[in-house]
Amino acid sequence: MSDGDAELEARLAAQEEFEPPAGFVEQANVSDPDIYGQFEENWPNCWRAAAELLDWYEEYEQVLDDSNPPFYKWFTDGKLNVSDNCLDRHLDERGDEAAIEWVGEPVDEDNVTYTYEELHREVNEFAAALLDMGVGEDDVVTMYMPMIPQLPIAMLACARIGAPHSVVFAGFSADALATRMNSADSEYLVTCDGYYRRGDPLDHLAKANEGLDGVEHDVEGVVVAERLMDGDGFGHDLADNQHAYADLVADQAGAEVDPVERDAEDMLFLMYTSGTTGKPKGVKHTTAGYLAWAAWTSQAVLDIKPEDTYFCSADIGWITGHSYIVYGPLALGTTTMMYEGTPDYPERDRLWEIVEEYEATQLYTAPTAIRAFMKWGAEFPERHDLSSLRLLGTVGEPINPRAWKWYYQHIGDEECPVVDTWWQTETGGMMITGLPGVKKMKPGSAGPPLPGLDVRIVDTKGEEVKAGRAGYLTVQKPWPGMLRTLYKNDERFIQEYWAEYSDTDSSDPDDWIYFPEDGAKIDDEGYITVLGRVDDVLNVSGHRLGTMEIESAIVGVDGVAEAAVVGGDHEIKGEAVYAYVILEDGYEGDEEMRGRIVEGVEDAIGPIARPEQVIFTPELPKTRSGKIMRRLLEQIANEEELGDTTTLRNPEIVEDIQQQVQSD
Ligand code: WT7
C-alpha cells in the first residue's frame, strides 16, 4: 500500500457519513427530497406513481382495498400482463436493443445477447409450447434451473399465459424440489441437462429426475433445456413426458401467443422461503402490485434507465433475481446482465472483467461477496476499468462499515452511491434504503425507509423504542409489493407475519402490523440499522435457512437421536451452520458419522446448508423446563464468553461441548 492509499484508508475509516456524489445526483431518476413528504401526505394514492410505470389493458378502480386486512388488494380491477409489460411494449422503440446479456461460466464459450425482439420471439414460442403441453391459466409451473437464458424465458412465457411459476434454486437438492412441487400441486417442470461450476459440468437432470421420483401426483410434462456443450452431457435419455426445450421451440417457430389479460391480484409467482418450522413457506406474489413495486424501486433506487447495462450478480432462483434481474429491469426496458458462474472462476477478477467488457452501469451484489472481494484484495478490481459504474448496491444481510467503505472506494472509486437495501422474499422488493439521489449515506445502516412506507422499531409490546435502542422492525402500513398470503395457507400467513403485533380480530387496517422477524435500531435522523433475524432462521451467505429444516434433516440420519442447529460467525458467509448432535446408543461420533450427517443435510436441502462443524455431545444444554438453550450454543460456536448458565438443568455439559468445538 502506498502512503497515499494509507491516507485515504485512514480518512475513510474515520468518516461516518457520505453525501451522494454530485455527478450522480445531477442525473438521478429521483432527486427531489420533497418526495418523502409528498408520499406521506398523499398515501396510498402516492403509489399511482408505481402503477404509472406499467401499461394496463384496463385501468384500476381503486389504489388500495383495505377492507379485509391483512388481505390487502392493490390496483383493484386493473388488467394487465407482465410479459407484455416486460417485452411487447418495448418493441417499437427498443426492439434491437439488448434485453439480456448472458455470460456463461466457461471463458472460451461465446456469450449470448438477446435483443428485446429476440427475447419476445422466444418467449412467444415457448409460451405456445407450454400451451401445447396442456399448461392452463393458473397451473403452477415449477422451474429448477441455474442461470441460463431459458429460465427468464420460461418465467416470462408463464406470465404471458397466466400460469404462475415457482422457481426452485438449482443448488437445492432433489428432495427440496419434490417438497416444493408437492406443496404447490405443480404438474409441470422446466429444468435442464446440466451447467458449469468452476469449470466442471454438473449433472442437473439426474437431480431433477430424483426429485420427480418424490412427486406424489402425476407430472404432466417436463421440459429439459440443453445447456451443456457437446461432449459434456451425461447421456440421459428423456422419459415419455420429457421434452427437449430446443425441439419445442423449433416446433413453434414464429408462433405468437396473445398475452392473457390478468387481474391485478392474480398470482404471478410463488417463491418458497424458510421459516421457523421445518416446512418452507410458499410466498404468493401478484401481478400488478409486485410488478409495480419491482419497477418503481428499480427506477428510484437502482436508478435504472433504458440505456443502462445493469448487472445484478444474484441468482434468479432467489427473490433478488426475480425482482432485480428479471422483472424490474425488463419492465423498464433496460439491458440486464446474467452471469452463470462464480466470481472467482477462472480468476478472482471475473466480475470486474465482465463489468469492464460490458461497461456495466450498476452493480447489485451481496455483503458475502464483498467480504470475499475484500479478502482477495484490491489488486483484482484494479486490473480493470470500472469507470462505467454509476451506482453500487448490496442486499441480503447487514454490511459492516469496513466492507461498505471498501466497496465504495475500490469498486466505486468514491463516485458511486452505495445503496444498502433491506427487504425480504415477502416484501417483493426493496423497503429500507436511502434514495441515492437524495439521501446521504451512513455505512452500516440501510438508511431510511422508502417514501410511502411506515416502518417503526418497537418493543415486545409494540411501543416505539427510543433512537439508538434495539427493537423489532415492523411495517405499519401495507405496500403494493407485499406478499398476499402463503400459498393455500391463510392461517399460517397471519400466524407468521401478523400475529405478533396485530389485533387479529380487528377489521381496522391500523390494527394490522407486519412483522418481518428482524431486529433493528433507528437513529435520530431516522436511519435504520438492521441487526438480523430474531427467529430461528440463519443467514448463510445471504441465503435464508431454517434451523428446523436442517435439524430435521440431521435427525433423519440413521443413529441420530437429537440435533440442535445454530449460526456461528463466519468471515465470508456471515453465518455458518453449527450442528450439535446426540447419537443413539451404539453409534460412534466418528468421521463416518460426520460424513453421513453432512450428506443428509445436502440431500434434504443442498450444499448451502452444509454444517461447518458437527459437534457430538451426550446432551444438549437445556433449561429446567426442557428448552434447548440456543443462545449458549451460539456463544460456544463463536467461542465467546458464556452468559448465565445457572438456569440450566445440566450445566456440567457446557464445558464438554466447549472443548470439542475448540479442538475441531
Ligand atoms: C432477510 C430476508 C432481500 C433479498 C435477499 C434476501 C436479511 C436482507 C438486508 C440488509 C440487513 C438484510 C434480513 C431479512 N436482509 N437485506 N440490507 N441488511 N439484513 O431475502 O431470503 O427473504 O431474506 O435477509 O434478515 O429478513 P430473504
Coordinates of C-alpha atoms in Angstrom, one line a residue, residues 112-471:
V112 CA -25.3 -14.6 -25.9
T113 CA -27.2 -11.4 -26.4
Y114 CA -31.0 -11.4 -26.6
T115 CA -32.4 -8.3 -28.1
Y116 CA -36.0 -7.4 -27.0
E117 CA -37.1 -8.6 -30.4
E118 CA -35.4 -12.0 -29.9
L119 CA -36.5 -12.4 -26.4
H120 CA -40.0 -11.6 -27.3
R121 CA -39.9 -14.2 -30.1
E122 CA -38.6 -17.0 -28.0
V123 CA -40.9 -16.2 -25.1
N124 CA -43.8 -16.5 -27.5
E125 CA -42.6 -19.7 -28.9
F126 CA -42.1 -21.2 -25.5
A127 CA -45.4 -19.9 -24.4
A128 CA -47.0 -21.7 -27.4
A129 CA -45.1 -24.9 -26.4
L130 CA -46.4 -24.7 -22.8
L131 CA -50.0 -24.3 -24.1
D132 CA -49.5 -27.3 -26.3
M133 CA -48.3 -29.3 -23.4
G134 CA -51.6 -28.5 -21.7
V135 CA -50.5 -25.8 -19.2
G136 CA -53.6 -23.8 -18.4
E137 CA -54.1 -20.4 -16.8
D138 CA -53.3 -20.7 -13.0
D139 CA -51.4 -24.0 -13.3
V140 CA -48.2 -23.7 -11.3
V141 CA -45.1 -24.4 -13.4
T142 CA -42.0 -25.3 -11.4
M143 CA -38.6 -24.3 -12.7
Y144 CA -35.5 -25.9 -11.5
M145 CA -32.8 -24.1 -13.4
P146 CA -29.4 -22.4 -13.0
M147 CA -28.5 -19.0 -14.5
I148 CA -29.3 -19.8 -18.2
P149 CA -31.4 -17.7 -20.5
Q150 CA -34.1 -20.3 -20.7
L151 CA -35.0 -19.5 -17.1
P152 CA -36.2 -15.9 -17.6
I153 CA -37.7 -17.0 -20.9
A154 CA -39.7 -19.7 -19.1
M155 CA -40.8 -17.2 -16.4
L156 CA -42.0 -14.7 -19.0
A157 CA -43.7 -17.4 -21.1
C158 CA -45.6 -18.4 -18.0
A159 CA -46.5 -14.9 -17.2
R160 CA -47.8 -14.5 -20.8
I161 CA -50.3 -17.3 -20.5
G162 CA -51.2 -16.6 -16.8
A163 CA -49.5 -19.7 -15.3
P164 CA -47.8 -18.8 -12.1
H165 CA -44.2 -20.0 -11.7
S166 CA -42.4 -21.4 -8.8
V167 CA -38.6 -21.2 -9.3
V168 CA -36.5 -23.6 -7.2
F169 CA -32.9 -22.6 -6.8
A170 CA -30.7 -25.0 -8.8
G171 CA -28.4 -25.6 -5.8
F172 CA -31.3 -27.0 -3.8
S173 CA -31.5 -30.8 -3.5
A174 CA -33.8 -33.3 -5.2
D175 CA -35.8 -33.6 -2.0
A176 CA -36.2 -29.8 -1.8
L177 CA -37.6 -29.8 -5.4
A178 CA -40.0 -32.6 -4.6
T179 CA -41.3 -30.9 -1.4
R180 CA -42.0 -27.7 -3.4
M181 CA -43.7 -29.4 -6.3
N182 CA -45.8 -31.3 -3.9
S183 CA -46.7 -28.3 -1.9
A184 CA -47.7 -26.3 -4.9
D185 CA -49.5 -29.2 -6.7
S186 CA -47.3 -28.4 -9.6
E187 CA -47.7 -30.8 -12.6
Y188 CA -45.1 -29.2 -14.8
L189 CA -41.4 -28.8 -14.5
V190 CA -38.8 -26.9 -16.6
T191 CA -35.3 -27.9 -16.0
C192 CA -32.0 -28.5 -17.9
D193 CA -29.4 -31.2 -18.5
G194 CA -26.6 -29.5 -16.5
Y195 CA -24.5 -26.5 -16.1
Y196 CA -21.0 -25.4 -15.3
R197 CA -19.4 -24.8 -11.9
R198 CA -15.8 -23.9 -11.6
G199 CA -15.0 -25.5 -14.9
D200 CA -16.8 -28.8 -14.3
P201 CA -20.1 -29.8 -15.9
L202 CA -22.8 -30.7 -13.2
D203 CA -25.4 -33.3 -13.8
H204 CA -28.5 -31.3 -13.0
L205 CA -31.0 -33.6 -14.8
A206 CA -30.1 -36.5 -12.6
K207 CA -31.0 -34.4 -9.6
A208 CA -34.2 -33.2 -11.2
N209 CA -35.2 -36.8 -12.0
E210 CA -34.6 -37.9 -8.5
G211 CA -36.8 -35.0 -7.3
L212 CA -39.5 -36.0 -9.8
D213 CA -39.5 -39.5 -8.2
G214 CA -40.6 -37.8 -5.0
V215 CA -43.5 -36.0 -6.5
E216 CA -46.8 -37.5 -5.2
H217 CA -49.1 -36.6 -8.1
D218 CA -48.9 -37.1 -11.8
V219 CA -46.4 -34.9 -13.6
E220 CA -47.9 -33.9 -16.9
G221 CA -44.9 -32.5 -18.6
V222 CA -41.2 -31.9 -18.1
V223 CA -39.0 -29.6 -20.3
V224 CA -35.3 -30.1 -20.4
A225 CA -33.2 -27.3 -21.8
E226 CA -29.8 -28.3 -23.1
R227 CA -27.1 -26.2 -21.6
L228 CA -24.1 -28.5 -21.7
M229 CA -21.8 -28.3 -24.7
D230 CA -21.0 -31.2 -26.9
G231 CA -19.3 -34.0 -25.1
D232 CA -20.1 -32.7 -21.6
G233 CA -23.5 -34.4 -21.5
F234 CA -24.3 -37.2 -19.1
G235 CA -26.0 -39.4 -21.7
H236 CA -29.6 -39.1 -20.3
D237 CA -32.5 -40.4 -22.2
L238 CA -35.6 -38.3 -21.9
A239 CA -38.7 -40.1 -20.5
D240 CA -42.0 -40.1 -22.4
N241 CA -43.3 -37.0 -20.6
Q242 CA -40.0 -35.1 -21.1
H243 CA -39.3 -32.8 -24.0
A244 CA -36.2 -31.1 -25.2
Y245 CA -36.6 -27.4 -25.0
A246 CA -34.9 -26.8 -28.3
D247 CA -37.3 -29.1 -30.1
L248 CA -40.4 -27.5 -28.5
V249 CA -39.3 -24.0 -29.5
A250 CA -38.3 -25.1 -33.0
D251 CA -41.7 -26.7 -33.5
Q252 CA -43.3 -23.4 -32.6
A253 CA -41.0 -21.3 -34.7
G254 CA -42.7 -17.9 -35.4
A255 CA -45.7 -18.7 -33.1
E256 CA -47.4 -15.8 -31.4
V257 CA -49.3 -16.0 -28.3
D258 CA -51.5 -13.1 -27.2
P259 CA -50.7 -12.2 -23.6
V260 CA -53.7 -13.1 -21.4
E261 CA -55.4 -10.3 -19.5
R262 CA -54.6 -10.9 -15.9
D263 CA -56.3 -9.3 -13.0
A264 CA -54.2 -7.0 -10.8
E265 CA -54.5 -9.5 -8.0
D266 CA -53.9 -12.7 -10.0
M267 CA -50.9 -14.7 -8.8
L268 CA -47.7 -14.1 -10.8
F269 CA -45.5 -16.5 -8.9
L270 CA -44.8 -18.5 -5.8
M271 CA -41.4 -18.5 -4.1
Y272 CA -40.6 -20.8 -1.2
T273 CA -38.6 -19.5 1.7
S274 CA -37.5 -20.8 5.1
G275 CA -39.3 -20.0 8.3
T276 CA -39.3 -21.1 11.8
T277 CA -40.9 -24.5 11.3
G278 CA -39.4 -27.2 9.1
K279 CA -41.9 -26.6 6.2
P280 CA -40.9 -23.9 3.7
K281 CA -43.4 -21.2 3.1
G282 CA -44.9 -20.6 -0.3
V283 CA -44.9 -16.8 -0.6
K284 CA -47.5 -15.6 -3.1
H285 CA -46.9 -12.5 -5.2
T286 CA -49.4 -11.0 -7.6
T287 CA -49.4 -9.4 -11.0
A288 CA -49.8 -5.6 -10.6
G289 CA -48.6 -4.8 -7.1
Y290 CA -45.5 -6.9 -7.4
L291 CA -44.5 -5.7 -10.9
A292 CA -45.2 -2.0 -10.0
W293 CA -43.0 -2.4 -6.9
A294 CA -40.2 -4.1 -8.7
A295 CA -40.3 -1.4 -11.5
W296 CA -40.7 1.6 -9.2
T297 CA -37.8 0.5 -6.8
S298 CA -35.6 -0.4 -9.8
Q299 CA -36.1 3.1 -11.1
A300 CA -36.0 5.1 -7.9
V301 CA -33.3 3.1 -6.0
L302 CA -31.2 1.4 -8.7
D303 CA -31.6 4.4 -10.9
I304 CA -32.2 2.2 -13.9
K305 CA -32.6 3.9 -17.3
P306 CA -33.3 2.2 -20.6
E307 CA -29.8 2.8 -22.0
D308 CA -28.1 1.2 -19.0
T309 CA -26.4 -2.1 -18.8
Y310 CA -27.4 -3.2 -15.3
F311 CA -25.7 -6.1 -13.6
C312 CA -27.1 -7.9 -10.6
S313 CA -24.9 -10.9 -9.6
A314 CA -27.6 -12.7 -7.7
D315 CA -29.2 -16.0 -8.8
I316 CA -32.7 -15.9 -10.3
G317 CA -33.5 -18.8 -8.1
W318 CA -33.9 -16.3 -5.2
I319 CA -36.2 -13.3 -4.9
T320 CA -33.4 -10.8 -5.7
G321 CA -33.0 -12.3 -9.1
H322 CA -36.8 -12.4 -9.7
S323 CA -37.2 -8.7 -8.9
Y324 CA -33.9 -7.2 -9.9
I325 CA -32.5 -9.4 -12.7
V326 CA -35.8 -10.2 -14.5
Y327 CA -38.9 -8.2 -13.7
G328 CA -37.8 -4.7 -12.5
P329 CA -35.1 -4.2 -15.2
L330 CA -37.1 -5.7 -18.1
A331 CA -40.3 -3.7 -17.1
L332 CA -38.1 -0.6 -17.5
G333 CA -36.8 -1.7 -20.9
T334 CA -33.1 -1.8 -19.9
T335 CA -30.3 -4.3 -20.6
T336 CA -30.0 -6.8 -17.8
M337 CA -26.9 -9.0 -17.3
M338 CA -26.9 -12.7 -16.4
Y339 CA -23.8 -14.4 -15.3
E340 CA -23.8 -18.2 -14.9
G341 CA -20.7 -18.7 -12.8
T342 CA -19.0 -17.7 -9.6
P343 CA -16.9 -14.5 -9.2
D344 CA -13.6 -16.4 -8.7
Y345 CA -13.6 -18.6 -11.8
P346 CA -11.3 -18.8 -13.6
E347 CA -9.8 -16.0 -11.6
R348 CA -10.7 -13.6 -8.9
D349 CA -11.3 -10.8 -11.3
R350 CA -14.1 -12.4 -13.3
L351 CA -16.8 -10.0 -12.2
W352 CA -14.6 -7.0 -12.9
E353 CA -13.7 -8.3 -16.3
I354 CA -17.4 -8.6 -17.1
V355 CA -18.1 -5.1 -15.7
E356 CA -15.4 -3.7 -18.0
E357 CA -16.3 -5.6 -21.1
Y358 CA -20.0 -4.7 -20.9
E359 CA -19.5 -1.3 -19.4
A360 CA -21.9 -2.1 -16.7
T361 CA -23.6 0.9 -15.2
Q362 CA -24.8 -0.5 -11.9
L363 CA -23.7 -3.5 -9.8
Y364 CA -26.0 -5.0 -7.2
T365 CA -24.5 -7.7 -5.1
A366 CA -24.3 -9.1 -1.5
P367 CA -22.2 -8.4 1.5
T368 CA -20.9 -12.0 1.5
A369 CA -19.4 -11.4 -2.0
I370 CA -18.0 -8.0 -0.9
R371 CA -16.3 -9.6 2.1
A372 CA -14.7 -12.2 -0.3
F373 CA -13.6 -9.4 -2.7
M374 CA -12.0 -7.6 0.2
K375 CA -10.2 -10.7 1.4
W376 CA -8.9 -11.4 -2.1
G377 CA -7.5 -7.9 -2.3
A378 CA -7.9 -4.6 -4.3
E379 CA -5.4 -5.8 -7.0
F380 CA -8.2 -7.7 -8.8
P381 CA -10.6 -4.8 -9.4
E382 CA -7.6 -2.6 -10.1
R383 CA -6.8 -4.7 -13.2
H384 CA -9.9 -3.4 -14.8
D385 CA -11.5 -0.1 -15.9
L386 CA -14.6 0.1 -13.8
S387 CA -15.4 3.7 -14.6
S388 CA -18.7 2.8 -16.3
L389 CA -20.2 2.1 -12.9
R390 CA -22.6 4.8 -11.6
L391 CA -24.2 3.1 -8.7
L392 CA -23.5 0.2 -6.3
G393 CA -26.0 -1.8 -4.3
T394 CA -26.0 -4.5 -1.7
V395 CA -28.6 -6.8 -0.3
G396 CA -29.2 -9.9 1.8
E397 CA -27.6 -9.2 5.2
P398 CA -26.2 -6.3 7.2
I399 CA -23.0 -5.0 5.7
N400 CA -20.3 -3.8 8.1
P401 CA -18.9 -0.3 7.6
R402 CA -15.5 -1.6 6.7
A403 CA -16.8 -3.7 3.8
W404 CA -19.1 -0.9 2.8
K405 CA -16.2 1.5 2.5
W406 CA -14.1 -1.0 0.7
Y407 CA -16.8 -1.4 -1.9
Y408 CA -17.3 2.4 -2.1
Q409 CA -13.6 3.0 -2.5
H410 CA -12.3 0.1 -4.6
I411 CA -15.2 -0.6 -6.8
G412 CA -17.0 2.8 -6.9
D413 CA -13.9 5.0 -6.8
E414 CA -15.8 7.2 -4.4
E415 CA -18.1 8.3 -7.2
C416 CA -20.9 5.9 -6.9
P417 CA -23.5 5.9 -4.2
V418 CA -23.9 2.6 -2.4
V419 CA -27.4 1.6 -1.6
D420 CA -27.7 -0.9 1.2
T421 CA -31.2 -2.3 0.6
W422 CA -33.2 -4.1 3.2
W423 CA -36.0 -6.3 2.1
Q424 CA -37.3 -9.9 2.0
T425 CA -38.8 -12.5 -0.2
E426 CA -42.1 -11.5 1.3
T427 CA -41.8 -7.7 0.6
G428 CA -41.4 -8.3 -3.1
G429 CA -38.8 -5.6 -3.4
M430 CA -36.8 -3.0 -1.5
M431 CA -38.2 -1.4 1.6
I432 CA -35.4 0.3 3.6
T433 CA -32.7 2.2 1.8
G434 CA -31.9 5.8 1.1
L435 CA -32.9 7.2 -2.3
P436 CA -29.4 7.6 -3.8
G437 CA -30.1 10.9 -5.4
V438 CA -31.5 12.4 -2.3
K439 CA -30.1 10.9 0.9
K440 CA -26.7 10.9 2.5
M441 CA -25.3 7.5 3.3
K442 CA -24.2 6.1 6.6
P443 CA -22.2 2.9 6.2
G444 CA -23.6 0.0 8.2
S445 CA -27.1 1.5 8.2
A446 CA -29.6 0.5 5.4
G447 CA -31.0 4.1 5.7
P448 CA -34.5 5.5 6.0
P449 CA -37.5 3.6 4.7
L450 CA -38.5 4.4 1.2
P451 CA -41.1 7.1 0.8
G452 CA -44.7 6.0 1.4
L453 CA -43.6 3.3 3.9
D454 CA -44.4 3.4 7.6
V455 CA -41.6 1.5 9.3
R456 CA -41.2 1.6 13.1
I457 CA -38.9 -0.1 15.6
V458 CA -40.9 -1.3 18.6
D459 CA -40.5 -3.3 21.8
T460 CA -42.2 -6.5 22.7
K461 CA -45.4 -4.6 23.5
G462 CA -45.4 -2.8 20.2
E463 CA -44.4 0.6 21.6
E464 CA -41.8 2.6 19.6
V465 CA -38.3 2.4 21.1
K466 CA -36.0 5.4 21.5
A467 CA -33.4 6.2 19.0
G468 CA -30.3 4.0 19.5
R469 CA -32.1 1.2 21.3
A470 CA -32.6 -2.2 19.8
G471 CA -36.1 -3.3 19.0

